[in-house]
XYZ file of C-alpha atoms in Angstrom:
609
model
C 217.514 63.517 90.547
C 220.364 65.808 91.398
C 219.367 65.701 95.093
C 220.067 61.648 95.138
C 223.565 62.075 93.294
C 225.566 62.280 96.671
C 228.734 60.882 94.972
C 228.573 57.877 96.538
C 228.923 54.201 95.073
C 229.129 50.501 95.794
C 232.228 48.662 94.150
C 233.403 44.983 94.173
C 236.516 43.478 92.783
C 237.523 39.845 92.330
C 241.096 38.506 91.172
C 241.787 34.877 89.798
C 245.577 34.032 89.419
C 246.037 31.290 86.808
C 249.893 30.681 86.603
C 252.069 32.095 89.485
C 250.705 33.326 92.522
C 250.626 37.195 92.704
C 252.436 39.260 95.457
C 250.547 42.267 96.801
C 253.283 44.660 97.724
C 250.623 46.932 99.578
C 249.688 44.358 101.825
C 253.043 42.363 101.729
C 251.499 38.700 100.903
C 251.428 36.092 98.181
C 247.803 35.156 97.150
C 245.902 32.913 94.378
C 242.749 35.046 94.283
C 241.455 38.031 95.877
C 238.190 39.610 96.795
C 236.962 43.029 97.846
C 233.717 44.913 98.361
C 233.346 48.563 99.617
C 231.857 52.119 99.333
C 233.344 54.708 97.325
C 232.655 58.619 97.691
C 233.487 60.831 94.841
C 233.989 64.214 96.461
C 234.923 66.712 93.234
C 234.608 66.368 89.723
C 231.315 64.565 89.022
C 230.710 63.921 92.624
C 229.248 65.436 95.640
C 230.417 69.064 95.264
C 229.628 68.890 91.323
C 225.934 67.926 92.120
C 225.200 70.494 94.632
C 226.578 73.268 92.095
C 224.284 71.648 89.352
C 221.437 71.599 91.791
C 221.467 75.251 92.647
C 221.664 76.185 88.853
C 218.707 73.906 87.907
C 215.834 76.357 88.167
C 217.454 78.808 85.915
C 218.715 75.879 83.636
C 215.184 74.970 83.231
C 213.928 78.470 82.568
C 216.461 78.613 80.078
C 215.963 75.554 77.797
C 212.041 75.904 78.136
C 212.713 79.278 76.197
C 215.281 77.699 73.622
C 212.654 75.414 72.704
C 209.873 76.825 70.666
C 206.837 76.583 73.066
C 203.999 77.185 70.331
C 201.876 74.349 70.201
C 200.888 74.090 66.467
C 198.885 70.903 66.761
C 196.507 72.051 69.594
C 196.550 75.871 68.055
C 195.108 74.205 64.732
C 192.534 72.327 66.456
C 191.013 75.154 68.166
C 191.201 77.417 65.261
C 189.163 74.711 63.315
C 186.541 74.491 66.096
C 186.258 78.355 66.446
C 185.947 78.934 62.647
C 183.253 75.819 62.708
C 181.356 77.605 65.636
C 181.250 81.055 63.565
C 180.427 79.369 60.580
C 177.204 77.774 61.960
C 176.292 80.988 63.495
C 176.624 83.011 59.972
C 174.820 80.322 58.315
C 172.011 80.725 60.478
C 171.793 84.584 59.631
C 172.091 83.743 56.014
C 169.222 81.439 56.012
C 167.154 84.132 57.366
C 168.459 86.782 55.092
C 167.623 84.263 52.346
C 164.074 83.618 54.014
C 163.237 87.569 53.863
C 164.598 88.251 50.499
C 163.021 85.342 48.655
C 159.617 86.061 50.539
C 159.592 89.552 48.991
C 160.924 88.994 45.626
C 157.754 88.347 43.964
C 156.366 91.843 45.541
C 159.526 93.494 44.161
C 159.021 92.112 40.411
C 155.196 93.416 40.676
C 156.584 96.930 41.803
C 159.144 96.733 39.178
C 156.436 96.063 36.168
C 154.226 98.871 38.002
C 157.247 101.070 37.476
C 157.552 101.506 41.221
C 161.075 100.467 41.473
C 163.930 100.326 38.889
C 165.147 97.184 37.369
C 168.714 98.035 38.951
C 166.917 97.577 42.341
C 165.219 94.500 41.550
C 168.757 93.005 40.134
C 170.275 94.214 43.321
C 168.101 91.836 45.434
C 168.380 88.961 42.992
C 172.335 89.348 43.515
C 172.046 89.389 47.245
C 170.316 86.293 46.750
C 172.728 84.728 44.912
C 175.596 85.931 47.162
C 174.070 84.285 50.034
C 173.682 80.969 48.367
C 177.772 81.382 47.387
C 178.483 82.027 50.939
C 176.303 79.121 52.632
C 178.263 77.034 50.159
C 181.831 78.132 51.260
C 180.602 77.925 54.887
C 179.234 74.184 54.609
C 182.114 72.947 52.347
C 184.479 73.977 55.237
C 182.271 72.664 58.106
C 181.639 69.259 56.895
C 185.087 68.027 57.209
C 185.255 68.727 60.743
C 181.499 68.331 61.719
C 182.379 64.838 63.463
C 184.797 66.097 65.565
C 183.055 69.319 66.807
C 180.859 68.809 69.859
C 177.478 70.142 68.773
C 176.184 71.106 72.231
C 178.656 74.186 72.027
C 176.507 75.559 69.162
C 174.126 76.702 71.792
C 176.747 78.706 74.110
C 177.405 82.445 74.200
C 180.618 83.835 72.880
C 181.715 86.958 74.913
C 183.601 89.762 73.579
C 187.456 89.781 75.038
C 190.072 92.044 75.416
C 193.625 91.529 76.389
C 194.563 91.895 79.752
C 197.613 94.407 78.881
C 198.960 94.840 82.320
C 199.495 91.181 82.677
C 200.321 90.684 79.040
C 203.082 93.003 78.811
C 204.591 92.321 82.175
C 204.671 88.394 81.286
C 206.635 89.377 77.932
C 209.056 91.601 79.407
C 212.278 90.259 77.911
C 214.376 92.243 79.947
C 213.517 90.005 83.347
C 214.175 87.141 81.213
C 217.026 88.005 79.827
C 218.813 88.729 83.027
C 217.707 85.341 84.533
C 219.213 83.449 81.374
C 222.260 85.714 81.668
C 222.544 84.629 85.285
C 222.157 80.914 84.716
C 224.787 81.214 81.875
C 227.094 82.922 84.150
C 226.843 80.554 87.026
C 227.059 77.699 84.635
C 230.245 79.218 83.443
C 231.870 79.586 86.949
C 230.518 75.752 87.492
C 232.469 74.276 84.491
C 235.349 76.537 84.907
C 235.547 75.545 88.653
C 238.951 74.073 89.879
C 237.381 70.981 90.992
C 236.558 69.994 87.268
C 240.367 69.242 86.995
C 241.158 67.561 90.173
C 239.604 63.779 91.210
C 239.281 63.254 94.948
C 238.099 60.218 96.134
C 237.765 58.456 99.525
C 236.758 54.661 99.859
C 236.163 51.921 102.679
C 236.579 48.465 101.608
C 236.347 44.971 103.077
C 239.358 42.792 101.556
C 239.463 38.807 101.491
C 242.862 37.007 100.227
C 243.095 33.514 99.206
C 246.955 32.902 100.331
C 249.183 30.831 98.907
C 250.106 29.523 102.636
C 248.019 26.999 104.277
C 248.287 28.564 107.806
C 246.548 30.740 107.471
C 244.892 29.807 104.241
C 243.155 33.098 103.575
C 243.149 36.663 105.199
C 240.285 39.201 105.824
C 240.342 42.626 106.772
C 238.779 46.493 106.462
C 240.705 49.189 104.851
C 239.907 52.789 104.043
C 241.847 55.203 101.857
C 242.093 58.526 99.711
C 242.506 58.784 95.866
C 243.619 62.152 94.315
C 244.556 63.063 90.755
C 245.580 66.253 89.171
C 245.994 66.887 85.267
C 249.511 67.720 83.781
C 249.459 70.403 82.431
C 246.492 72.199 84.617
C 244.127 73.590 81.906
C 241.986 75.604 84.314
C 242.630 78.960 82.607
C 242.310 77.537 78.816
C 238.790 76.007 79.545
C 237.737 79.161 81.302
C 238.288 81.412 78.093
C 236.615 78.575 75.823
C 233.556 78.284 78.259
C 233.416 82.327 78.250
C 233.304 82.336 74.326
C 230.422 79.740 74.308
C 228.372 81.645 76.818
C 228.884 84.765 75.089
C 227.438 83.305 71.767
C 224.523 81.700 73.942
C 223.571 85.103 75.058
C 223.541 86.957 72.065
C 221.453 83.861 70.537
C 219.178 84.143 73.494
C 218.879 88.082 73.308
C 217.624 88.040 69.552
C 215.393 85.349 69.808
C 213.828 86.733 73.044
C 213.474 90.277 71.290
C 212.033 88.486 67.861
C 209.481 86.588 70.130
C 208.447 89.852 71.760
C 208.328 92.024 68.860
C 205.733 89.082 67.219
C 203.681 89.154 70.117
C 203.578 92.637 70.126
C 202.430 92.889 66.710
C 200.057 90.254 67.418
C 198.676 92.353 69.969
C 198.594 95.293 68.121
C 196.460 93.451 65.213
C 194.123 92.253 67.981
C 193.598 95.514 69.354
C 192.896 97.135 65.777
C 190.266 94.402 64.946
C 188.674 94.978 68.243
C 188.412 98.640 67.118
C 186.871 97.596 63.885
C 184.387 95.118 66.067
C 183.291 98.552 68.075
C 182.929 100.438 64.562
C 180.524 97.930 63.374
C 178.594 97.666 66.496
C 178.045 101.581 66.431
C 176.930 101.085 62.622
C 174.456 98.508 63.628
C 172.722 100.918 66.018
C 172.684 103.543 63.330
C 171.137 101.145 60.745
C 168.756 99.910 63.465
C 167.675 103.420 63.830
C 167.390 104.046 60.130
C 165.158 101.085 59.941
C 163.000 102.445 62.747
C 162.373 105.524 61.019
C 161.264 103.743 57.774
C 159.101 101.550 59.932
C 157.500 104.834 61.184
C 157.080 106.320 57.746
C 155.413 102.883 56.590
C 153.070 103.280 59.582
C 152.309 107.069 59.021
C 151.653 106.338 55.412
C 154.183 108.901 54.485
C 154.404 109.583 50.562
C 158.361 109.041 51.108
C 158.213 105.190 52.295
C 160.117 102.812 49.786
C 159.399 99.118 50.410
C 162.494 98.467 48.449
C 164.488 100.801 50.860
C 162.987 99.082 53.871
C 163.637 95.821 52.798
C 167.231 96.646 52.218
C 167.530 98.170 55.500
C 166.426 95.073 57.077
C 169.033 92.967 54.843
C 171.844 95.480 55.678
C 171.066 95.173 59.545
C 171.790 91.309 58.793
C 174.782 91.768 57.098
C 176.208 93.975 59.626
C 175.504 90.870 62.191
C 177.459 88.633 59.765
C 180.348 91.187 59.707
C 180.183 91.319 63.359
C 180.386 87.399 63.579
C 183.433 87.499 61.231
C 185.464 90.148 63.360
C 184.934 88.231 66.618
C 185.609 85.301 64.966
C 189.015 86.928 63.894
C 189.522 88.084 67.393
C 189.159 84.502 68.922
C 191.564 83.258 66.401
C 194.053 86.155 67.177
C 193.717 85.381 70.900
C 194.294 81.463 70.165
C 197.336 82.712 68.238
C 198.711 84.637 70.880
C 198.297 81.844 73.687
C 199.750 79.288 71.447
C 202.829 81.430 71.268
C 202.733 81.775 75.323
C 201.183 78.299 76.363
C 202.808 78.682 79.540
C 200.622 81.291 80.545
C 197.060 80.782 81.752
C 194.802 81.880 79.188
C 192.090 83.628 81.707
C 194.553 85.651 82.892
C 195.602 86.957 79.990
C 191.985 88.128 78.881
C 189.471 90.364 80.253
C 185.729 90.420 79.280
C 184.836 93.435 77.451
C 181.568 95.358 77.973
C 180.733 97.826 75.231
C 179.794 101.159 76.721
C 176.648 101.352 78.191
C 174.921 103.854 75.814
C 174.959 100.872 73.300
C 172.730 98.757 75.257
C 170.625 101.377 76.988
C 167.154 100.186 76.214
C 168.265 96.767 77.261
C 169.588 97.954 80.498
C 167.347 100.275 81.529
C 163.140 100.625 82.221
C 161.405 102.838 79.840
C 157.997 104.265 80.026
C 155.933 106.547 78.152
C 152.781 108.651 78.920
C 149.992 108.190 76.939
C 147.622 110.997 77.031
C 144.028 110.825 75.323
C 145.234 113.526 72.574
C 147.146 111.048 70.813
C 144.003 108.847 70.254
C 142.700 111.824 68.095
C 145.281 111.254 65.285
C 146.582 107.465 65.796
C 144.579 104.148 65.996
C 145.408 101.590 68.642
C 147.374 99.288 66.405
C 149.803 102.264 65.303
C 150.331 103.350 68.982
C 151.005 99.557 69.893
C 153.385 99.199 67.505
C 155.211 102.598 68.086
C 155.598 101.657 71.849
C 156.961 98.105 71.218
C 159.311 99.227 68.430
C 160.619 102.009 70.740
C 161.301 99.390 73.337
C 159.284 101.170 76.018
C 158.389 98.727 79.005
C 155.541 100.645 80.633
C 152.601 102.691 79.179
C 150.803 105.161 81.488
C 147.538 105.301 79.994
C 145.436 108.540 80.798
C 142.000 107.821 82.223
C 139.074 110.199 82.755
C 135.351 110.210 83.494
C 133.169 109.729 80.239
C 136.221 108.946 78.327
C 135.313 108.801 74.876
C 138.539 106.941 73.897
C 137.554 104.053 76.072
C 137.295 101.442 73.202
C 140.326 102.210 71.547
C 142.269 102.742 74.994
C 140.786 99.098 75.657
C 142.113 97.822 72.756
C 145.516 99.135 73.000
C 145.702 97.668 76.559
C 144.943 94.028 75.257
C 147.850 94.569 72.691
C 150.127 95.797 75.362
C 149.255 92.642 77.647
C 150.062 90.435 74.792
C 153.465 92.088 74.382
C 154.000 91.941 78.024
C 154.408 95.728 78.187
C 153.163 97.095 81.781
C 150.283 99.178 81.873
C 149.384 101.778 84.365
C 145.784 103.844 84.594
C 147.047 107.247 84.898
C 144.740 109.699 87.011
C 145.823 113.104 86.506
C 142.694 114.951 87.919
C 144.088 117.857 90.267
C 140.226 118.668 91.508
C 140.564 115.468 93.778
C 142.626 117.841 96.076
C 139.438 120.072 96.682
C 137.011 117.232 96.780
C 135.016 116.016 99.979
C 134.835 112.726 98.673
C 138.244 111.868 96.893
C 137.977 108.284 97.743
C 134.772 107.960 95.847
C 135.798 109.752 92.712
C 138.870 107.992 92.563
C 137.029 104.713 92.546
C 134.670 106.052 89.947
C 137.641 107.159 87.724
C 138.884 103.815 87.718
C 135.460 101.743 87.620
C 135.115 102.103 83.599
C 138.730 100.348 83.439
C 138.091 97.388 85.905
C 138.181 94.849 83.050
C 141.971 96.221 82.288
C 144.574 93.695 83.184
C 147.172 96.161 84.751
C 150.285 96.202 86.731
C 149.201 99.233 88.952
C 147.840 102.900 88.929
C 149.908 106.127 88.523
C 149.007 109.549 90.133
C 149.944 112.363 88.012
C 148.176 114.819 90.526
C 150.346 118.010 90.730
C 149.505 119.980 93.995
C 152.433 122.234 93.100
C 150.865 123.894 89.962
C 148.099 125.253 92.134
C 147.769 129.166 92.294
C 147.612 128.625 96.240
C 150.601 126.381 96.440
C 153.203 128.851 98.197
C 150.304 130.267 100.629
C 148.678 126.944 101.200
C 151.357 124.294 100.791
C 150.911 122.319 104.107
C 147.279 121.834 103.707
C 147.904 120.679 100.062
C 150.579 118.245 100.782
C 148.393 116.986 103.442
C 145.453 116.243 101.373
C 148.118 114.995 98.459
C 149.287 112.402 101.079
C 145.630 111.422 102.052
C 145.057 110.701 98.380
C 148.281 108.675 97.890
C 147.141 106.669 101.205
C 143.971 105.634 99.794
C 145.439 104.892 96.328
C 147.729 102.574 98.504
C 144.756 100.848 99.970
C 143.242 100.349 96.646
C 146.521 98.872 95.111
C 147.135 96.555 97.900
C 143.260 95.339 97.556
C 144.251 94.486 93.989
C 147.862 93.591 94.206
C 148.811 96.730 92.210
C 151.799 98.738 92.154
C 151.543 102.441 92.945
C 153.764 105.418 91.327
C 153.281 109.161 91.747
C 154.659 112.045 89.751
C 156.505 114.818 91.658
C 158.588 117.697 90.339
C 162.377 117.342 91.130
C 162.229 120.617 92.940
C 159.789 119.355 95.531
C 161.197 119.841 99.480
C 163.208 116.734 100.244
C 161.614 116.253 103.741
C 158.067 115.739 101.793
C 159.641 113.499 99.496
C 161.415 111.234 101.949
C 158.115 111.013 103.421
C 156.208 109.654 100.468
C 159.068 107.078 99.162
C 157.588 104.491 101.726
C 154.240 104.967 100.654
C 154.874 103.985 96.887
C 156.977 101.538 94.608
C 158.058 104.328 92.544
C 158.386 108.046 92.404
C 158.727 109.674 88.888
C 160.637 112.947 89.224
C 159.503 115.379 86.744
C 162.991 116.808 85.636
C 161.386 119.517 83.500
C 162.641 122.991 82.127
C 166.027 122.944 83.982
C 167.627 120.153 82.136
C 171.389 120.773 83.233
C 173.045 117.365 83.637
C 174.834 118.806 86.798
C 171.858 119.982 88.398
C 169.816 116.888 88.102
C 172.611 114.552 89.217
C 172.877 116.701 92.230
C 169.494 116.667 92.918
C 169.097 112.898 92.456
C 172.101 112.343 94.397
C 170.248 112.992 97.601
C 167.864 110.392 97.263
C 170.633 107.493 96.258
C 169.245 105.017 98.652
C 166.222 104.877 96.955
C 167.628 104.451 93.582
C 165.680 101.497 92.713
C 162.479 103.379 93.331
C 163.197 106.432 91.273
C 162.078 107.295 87.638
C 163.356 110.405 85.567
C 160.801 111.848 83.689
C 161.549 113.955 80.766
C 159.560 115.988 78.302
C 160.052 116.624 74.546
C 159.764 120.521 75.178
C 163.042 120.498 76.735
C 165.021 118.753 73.961
C 165.793 119.968 70.135
C 165.273 116.633 68.722
C 164.313 112.847 69.627
C 167.904 111.894 69.552
C 169.383 114.636 71.985
C 166.399 113.494 74.432
C 167.644 109.832 74.128
C 171.114 110.876 74.498
C 170.570 112.965 77.489
C 168.688 110.209 79.366
C 171.763 107.623 78.431
C 174.406 110.224 80.207
C 172.138 110.641 83.083
C 172.051 106.937 83.464
C 175.668 106.493 83.197
C 176.075 109.397 85.748
C 173.473 108.332 88.307
C 173.009 104.630 87.927
C 169.264 105.157 87.739
C 167.554 102.809 85.501
C 164.227 104.261 85.112
C 163.346 106.918 82.545
C 159.799 108.161 81.561
C 159.321 110.023 78.441
C 156.562 112.517 78.264
C 154.635 111.931 75.973
C 153.710 109.820 73.334
C 152.005 112.230 71.131
C 155.106 114.721 70.897
C 157.474 111.929 70.553
C 155.480 110.725 67.269
C 155.545 114.535 66.230
C 159.484 114.901 66.894
C 159.648 111.619 64.718
C 157.777 113.412 61.831
C 159.771 116.262 62.002
C 163.083 114.488 61.994
C 161.780 112.559 58.850
C 161.154 116.082 57.255
C 164.631 117.185 57.993
C 165.993 114.160 56.518
C 164.180 114.427 53.462
C 165.731 117.849 53.141
C 168.965 116.464 53.400
């Protein structure tokens, strides 16, 4: 608008004399009526120069008034907050329904255990109290959601809600009040200079007119002509200095108010950011608590499968319910985080929300099982003490993705292994018959012997075969390395042919210490090389050895054995750390029998403490 204010204006006048004809001293003529029309250009006060000065300070003025006015959009924040609470309430209701289903389905069993004096009355009452608590919480969530149900898009209920953190570099940079205050101060100073400028006291106009006079005389009876002129006005007295002092005082007061408002706004945003960060820390703590609760539940389930005398069904039920309670707590915390983000954005709604936040991925070790491929070695020894049903459940519960099941001639456990394979197939866990007969290295008919080993298991639904043949353990390895590697390679080549015919994958075990040149020749022949990282399990050593094969990272599995670790927890943590350091996603655990023994040992130690 200011760009269009050039100071130009159109003017027109008409004068009619009703009594005596007027004499125009400027033109020296008598007339009855007069008309003029023209263009006037206001140059100084309120005119062209004044508009140009205002135009230059317009961006700073707009910025100033935007921050004088409260930017918080309360209505928008309230609507979004209600939708946020509605969504999280619906998710919490689903978990409450699941809690109620589990507890009510077991209450009759608990009553029987109480009457049999296997659990105390306090334990029974605790379960009944939990059911009552669930009903109360469902009522609270229902009463809230029913008021905004009609306004909520139900398709959003299936949406995922990621975990977010503030983009602190961007956030703190945008609420830097010093830069904003300097900008506002510059505007006020420019505005002060403009208001106190000398031209505000002086009027200067130029004009061009077309004049028509209806004269008293008859010859001529009228007169027409153009005229131009200049008009100047100066006030008496000239108050420029006094007005300058008043404007300076006003500007000083405005700056003080602005500094206070900006500082208060920054403090409020910093407090909100601190509260958000604290609640995010609480979320991470509860996330870790969930992992610990899940591990406690896993141990209790192992006790039940092993028929351990220390197993308590009430404790198992309590652990399951505690896990669901933690899930509800996590939803509560995430809900508060979302509301806090909405509150922060409502106070800075001139900033884009997607620039203020970043998606937060919790540390990898939280989701190690989900992000990696885990395999377990199943030797025949485990079938001497455990049935296929328990082995299957143990593999599933420990989140193993693959099972390498040992096979042999005249296998006395073939029925149990076949039952296990069927169960693993239903659970979509990959199965690999594992051939560990080193005698194939000396056989003149290793092809026939290899086929004979697999023949009894031809009805298995498998994903591949795994060769656990180890030429490096032969007594003559050092003296006869070339011949042994040549025969080993021939066996791999034939296994490759069999795998291609069946559409199977082929994997092999080799020691991490094997010569690099040999290893590089083997990679193209197989889908996976499982490096046996035994004895020397120093992290620095393994990272260095594995880094040599970084281009084959997707074809590498790190195999660890229980003998090299003091506990199951230590073994799992080592694998997680190695995953973080190398990026290798496949890990094999040797072996199932020893893992079960480790769990038994851990259970005994827990009972002692």
